[in-house]
């Protein structure tokens, strides 16, 4: 109002659809914190349309991440289409519908959704509405484009387990600790000529949760060997932290035999330099 401008607004809808994915990354059920209930949406959209400083654009939804089944998408799209038709029936303007993302990828043995079938769901349910359609398939596009390159720093033989201790930790790749997520781990040299051993693959952080894999068979590895933790292009570096005063790793962009450091390696001094000592200490 102070700037005499209209703010474009889209309402995020919670369609109450079970995405059939990990509980920590489902976002479209009533018990999740996201979005507004569908039965409230028409009233709120009408409010936006009548407000002098709000410009209605449409609706958005996102029911979860790493979905491998298409049935939840169908349910959510049908609900969004019904809502849009009700809005149009009231004579209200609807420009866009953001149907979110969530398309799964293969980390272990998952089968990603068929894109043609997914596109058919969009064509049959959303396209007839004649709005702009926004999609957000982030993980599907970038997950397989990234790996975490790490070095073995120690092989510890416990009473009942062998621990392969890496120089990467949960602060570098949070997903296994946070979601019990699987990431394929392989020696950089392939290790085809070595016997197979079973390891718990862990990092050096002072947390038992600093574990990348449990009971994972790998070619025998020794200190100094390099390993690649695969499918780290989504929710990898963006979730990294300085926990345990661990500097962030470098990010390297690779294209064939070309490479470039696109984010330099952080040093401990970089972390400490960000700390400000108050005058009164």
Coordinates of C-alpha atoms in Angstrom, one line a residue:
X1 CA 0.0 0.0 0.0
X2 CA 2.8 2.4 0.9
X3 CA 4.4 1.8 -2.5
X4 CA 1.1 1.9 -4.3
X5 CA 1.9 -1.5 -5.9
X6 CA 0.0 -4.7 -6.3
X7 CA 1.8 -7.8 -5.1
X8 CA 1.3 -10.9 -7.2
X9 CA 0.0 -13.8 -5.1
X10 CA -0.5 -17.5 -5.6
X11 CA -2.0 -19.7 -2.9
X12 CA -0.3 -22.9 -2.0
X13 CA -2.9 -25.7 -1.6
X14 CA -2.5 -28.7 0.6
X15 CA -4.5 -31.4 -1.3
X16 CA -4.3 -34.0 1.5
X17 CA -2.7 -36.6 -0.7
X18 CA -0.3 -39.3 0.6
X19 CA 2.8 -39.1 -1.6
X20 CA 4.0 -42.6 -0.6
X21 CA 7.4 -41.4 0.1
X22 CA 9.6 -40.9 3.2
X23 CA 7.7 -39.3 6.1
X24 CA 10.2 -36.5 6.4
X25 CA 9.8 -35.4 2.7
X26 CA 6.0 -35.7 2.3
X27 CA 4.5 -32.2 2.1
X28 CA 0.9 -32.6 0.9
X29 CA -1.1 -34.2 3.8
X30 CA -3.2 -32.4 6.3
X31 CA -0.7 -33.1 9.1
X32 CA 2.1 -31.4 7.2
X33 CA 2.9 -27.8 7.8
X34 CA 2.6 -26.7 4.2
X35 CA -0.3 -25.1 2.3
X36 CA -3.9 -24.3 3.1
X37 CA -6.8 -26.7 3.1
X38 CA -8.7 -27.0 -0.2
X39 CA -12.0 -26.1 1.4
X40 CA -10.5 -22.7 2.6
X41 CA -8.9 -21.9 -0.8
X42 CA -11.9 -20.6 -2.6
X43 CA -12.7 -18.1 0.2
X44 CA -9.1 -16.9 0.5
X45 CA -8.7 -16.6 -3.3
X46 CA -11.9 -14.5 -3.4
X47 CA -10.3 -12.3 -0.7
X48 CA -7.1 -11.9 -2.8
X49 CA -9.2 -11.0 -5.9
X50 CA -11.0 -8.2 -4.0
X51 CA -8.0 -6.8 -2.2
X52 CA -6.8 -3.5 -3.7
X53 CA -3.1 -4.3 -3.3
X54 CA -3.0 -8.0 -4.2
X55 CA -3.0 -9.4 -7.7
X56 CA -4.2 -13.0 -7.9
X57 CA -2.1 -15.4 -10.1
X58 CA -3.3 -18.8 -9.2
X59 CA -2.5 -21.9 -7.1
X60 CA 0.6 -24.0 -6.3
X61 CA 1.0 -27.4 -4.8
X62 CA 3.8 -29.8 -3.9
X63 CA 3.0 -33.1 -2.3
X64 CA 6.4 -34.5 -1.6
X65 CA 9.8 -35.4 -2.9
X66 CA 11.4 -38.6 -4.4
X67 CA 8.0 -40.0 -5.6
X68 CA 8.2 -43.2 -7.6
X69 CA 4.5 -43.8 -8.0
X70 CA 2.2 -41.7 -10.2
X71 CA -1.1 -42.3 -8.5
X72 CA -0.5 -39.5 -5.9
X73 CA 0.1 -37.1 -8.7
X74 CA -3.1 -38.1 -10.4
X75 CA -5.1 -37.5 -7.1
X76 CA -3.5 -34.2 -6.5
X77 CA -3.9 -33.0 -10.1
X78 CA -7.6 -34.0 -10.1
X79 CA -8.1 -32.0 -6.9
X80 CA -6.3 -28.9 -8.3
X81 CA -8.4 -29.1 -11.5
X82 CA -11.6 -29.3 -9.5
X83 CA -10.5 -26.2 -7.4
X84 CA -9.6 -24.3 -10.5
X85 CA -13.0 -25.0 -12.2
X86 CA -14.8 -23.9 -9.0
X87 CA -12.8 -20.6 -9.1
X88 CA -13.5 -20.1 -12.8
X89 CA -17.2 -20.8 -12.2
X90 CA -17.3 -17.8 -9.8
X91 CA -15.9 -15.6 -12.5
X92 CA -12.5 -15.2 -10.9
X93 CA -9.3 -14.9 -12.9
X94 CA -6.8 -17.8 -12.8
X95 CA -3.5 -17.4 -14.7
X96 CA -1.2 -20.1 -13.5
X97 CA -1.0 -23.4 -11.7
X98 CA 2.3 -24.6 -10.2
X99 CA 2.1 -28.4 -9.8
X100 CA 5.4 -28.7 -8.0
X101 CA 8.0 -31.4 -8.4
X102 CA 8.8 -34.5 -6.6
X103 CA 9.7 -36.9 -9.4
X104 CA 12.0 -39.5 -8.0
X105 CA 15.4 -40.8 -9.2
X106 CA 17.3 -44.0 -8.7
X107 CA 19.5 -44.0 -5.7
X108 CA 19.5 -47.8 -5.2
X109 CA 16.8 -49.9 -6.8
X110 CA 14.0 -47.4 -7.3
X111 CA 12.2 -47.1 -10.6
X112 CA 11.6 -43.4 -11.5
X113 CA 8.2 -42.5 -12.8
X114 CA 7.7 -42.8 -16.5
X115 CA 7.8 -39.2 -17.9
X116 CA 5.4 -39.9 -20.8
X117 CA 2.8 -41.2 -18.4
X118 CA 3.4 -38.2 -16.0
X119 CA 3.0 -35.8 -18.9
X120 CA -0.2 -37.5 -19.8
X121 CA -1.6 -36.8 -16.3
X122 CA -0.7 -33.1 -16.8
X123 CA -2.2 -33.1 -20.2
X124 CA -5.5 -34.7 -19.1
X125 CA -6.0 -32.8 -15.8
X126 CA -4.2 -29.5 -15.9
X127 CA -3.7 -28.5 -19.5
X128 CA -7.4 -28.2 -20.3
X129 CA -7.6 -25.4 -17.7
X130 CA -5.7 -23.2 -20.2
X131 CA -3.4 -21.7 -17.5
X132 CA 0.4 -21.3 -17.4
X133 CA 1.8 -24.6 -16.0
X134 CA 4.8 -24.4 -13.8
X135 CA 6.8 -27.6 -12.9
X136 CA 9.7 -27.9 -10.4
X137 CA 11.5 -31.2 -11.2
X138 CA 14.8 -30.2 -9.4
X139 CA 16.0 -33.5 -8.1
X140 CA 15.0 -35.3 -11.3
X141 CA 17.2 -32.9 -13.3
X142 CA 20.3 -32.7 -11.1
X143 CA 20.6 -35.6 -8.7
X144 CA 22.7 -37.8 -10.9
X145 CA 24.9 -34.9 -12.0
X146 CA 26.8 -34.7 -8.7
X147 CA 29.1 -37.0 -6.6
X148 CA 30.9 -36.5 -3.3
X149 CA 34.6 -37.4 -3.8
X150 CA 36.1 -38.6 -0.6
X151 CA 39.3 -40.3 0.7
X152 CA 39.6 -43.2 3.1
X153 CA 41.5 -42.0 6.2
X154 CA 41.4 -45.2 8.3
X155 CA 40.1 -48.8 8.3
X156 CA 39.1 -49.7 11.8
X157 CA 38.5 -53.4 12.8
X158 CA 36.0 -53.5 15.6
X159 CA 34.9 -56.6 17.5
X160 CA 32.0 -57.3 15.1
X161 CA 32.4 -54.8 12.3
X162 CA 34.9 -53.2 10.0
X163 CA 34.6 -49.4 9.7
X164 CA 35.7 -47.6 6.6
X165 CA 36.3 -44.1 7.9
X166 CA 36.2 -41.4 5.3
X167 CA 37.3 -37.7 5.3
X168 CA 33.8 -36.7 4.3
X169 CA 31.1 -36.6 7.0
X170 CA 27.5 -36.0 7.7
X171 CA 28.1 -32.2 7.5
X172 CA 29.1 -32.7 3.8
X173 CA 26.2 -35.0 2.9
X174 CA 23.3 -35.0 5.3
X175 CA 20.8 -37.3 3.6
X176 CA 21.9 -40.6 5.1
X177 CA 21.9 -39.3 8.6
X178 CA 18.7 -37.3 8.2
X179 CA 16.6 -39.7 6.1
X180 CA 18.5 -43.1 6.3
X181 CA 18.9 -42.5 2.6
X182 CA 20.9 -44.9 0.4
X183 CA 23.7 -43.6 -1.8
X184 CA 25.8 -45.9 -3.9
X185 CA 29.4 -45.8 -2.9
X186 CA 32.2 -47.1 -5.1
X187 CA 36.0 -47.0 -5.3
X188 CA 37.2 -44.5 -7.9
X189 CA 39.5 -47.1 -9.4
X190 CA 36.6 -49.6 -9.6
X191 CA 38.4 -52.1 -7.5
X192 CA 37.6 -55.0 -9.8
X193 CA 40.8 -56.9 -8.9
X194 CA 40.3 -56.8 -5.1
X195 CA 38.4 -59.1 -2.8
X196 CA 35.0 -57.9 -1.4
X197 CA 34.7 -56.9 2.2
X198 CA 31.8 -55.7 4.2
X199 CA 32.1 -52.3 5.9
X200 CA 30.2 -49.8 7.9
X201 CA 31.1 -46.6 5.9
X202 CA 31.3 -43.7 8.3
X203 CA 32.7 -40.1 8.6
X204 CA 34.9 -38.5 11.3
X205 CA 32.2 -36.4 12.9
X206 CA 31.5 -37.0 16.6
X207 CA 28.1 -38.6 16.0
X208 CA 27.0 -42.2 15.6
X209 CA 24.6 -40.9 13.0
X210 CA 27.7 -39.9 10.9
X211 CA 27.2 -43.1 8.9
X212 CA 26.8 -43.3 5.1
X213 CA 26.1 -47.0 4.9
X214 CA 25.9 -50.1 7.2
X215 CA 27.0 -53.5 6.2
X216 CA 27.9 -52.4 2.7
X217 CA 30.0 -54.8 0.5
X218 CA 32.9 -53.1 -1.3
X219 CA 36.2 -54.0 -2.8
X220 CA 38.8 -53.9 0.0
X221 CA 40.0 -50.4 0.5
X222 CA 42.9 -48.8 2.3
X223 CA 43.9 -45.4 3.7
X224 CA 44.5 -43.0 0.9
X225 CA 42.0 -44.7 -1.5
X226 CA 39.4 -42.5 -3.2
X227 CA 35.7 -43.3 -3.1
X228 CA 32.8 -41.7 -4.8
X229 CA 29.4 -41.3 -3.1
X230 CA 27.0 -41.1 -6.0
X231 CA 23.8 -39.2 -6.8
X232 CA 24.7 -36.2 -4.7
X233 CA 23.6 -33.5 -7.1
X234 CA 20.4 -32.8 -5.2
X235 CA 20.3 -32.1 -1.5
X236 CA 24.0 -32.6 -1.3
X237 CA 26.1 -29.4 -1.0
X238 CA 23.0 -27.2 -0.3
X239 CA 22.5 -29.1 3.0
X240 CA 26.1 -29.0 4.0
X241 CA 27.2 -27.3 7.2
X242 CA 30.2 -26.3 9.4
X243 CA 29.1 -28.7 12.1
X244 CA 32.1 -29.8 14.3
X245 CA 34.0 -26.8 12.8
X246 CA 34.4 -28.7 9.5
X247 CA 35.2 -26.5 6.5
X248 CA 33.0 -27.0 3.4
X249 CA 34.6 -28.9 0.5
X250 CA 35.4 -27.4 -2.8
X251 CA 32.8 -27.7 -5.7
X252 CA 34.3 -28.7 -9.0
X253 CA 32.4 -28.5 -12.3
X254 CA 33.4 -31.3 -14.8
X255 CA 32.7 -31.5 -18.5
X256 CA 34.5 -34.4 -20.2
X257 CA 38.2 -33.8 -19.5
X258 CA 37.7 -30.2 -18.5
X259 CA 37.2 -29.1 -14.9
X260 CA 36.9 -25.8 -13.0
X261 CA 36.7 -25.0 -9.3
X262 CA 33.4 -23.2 -9.0
X263 CA 33.4 -22.8 -5.2
X264 CA 36.8 -22.8 -3.5
X265 CA 37.5 -25.1 -0.5
X266 CA 36.8 -23.5 2.8
X267 CA 39.5 -23.4 5.5
X268 CA 39.0 -23.3 9.3
X269 CA 40.2 -19.7 9.3
X270 CA 37.3 -18.8 7.0
X271 CA 34.9 -20.1 9.7
X272 CA 36.6 -18.3 12.6
X273 CA 36.9 -15.1 10.6
X274 CA 33.1 -14.9 10.5
X275 CA 32.8 -14.8 14.3
X276 CA 32.5 -11.3 15.8
X277 CA 33.6 -10.6 19.4
X278 CA 31.4 -8.1 21.1
X279 CA 33.1 -5.0 22.5
X280 CA 32.0 -5.8 26.0
X281 CA 33.9 -9.1 26.1

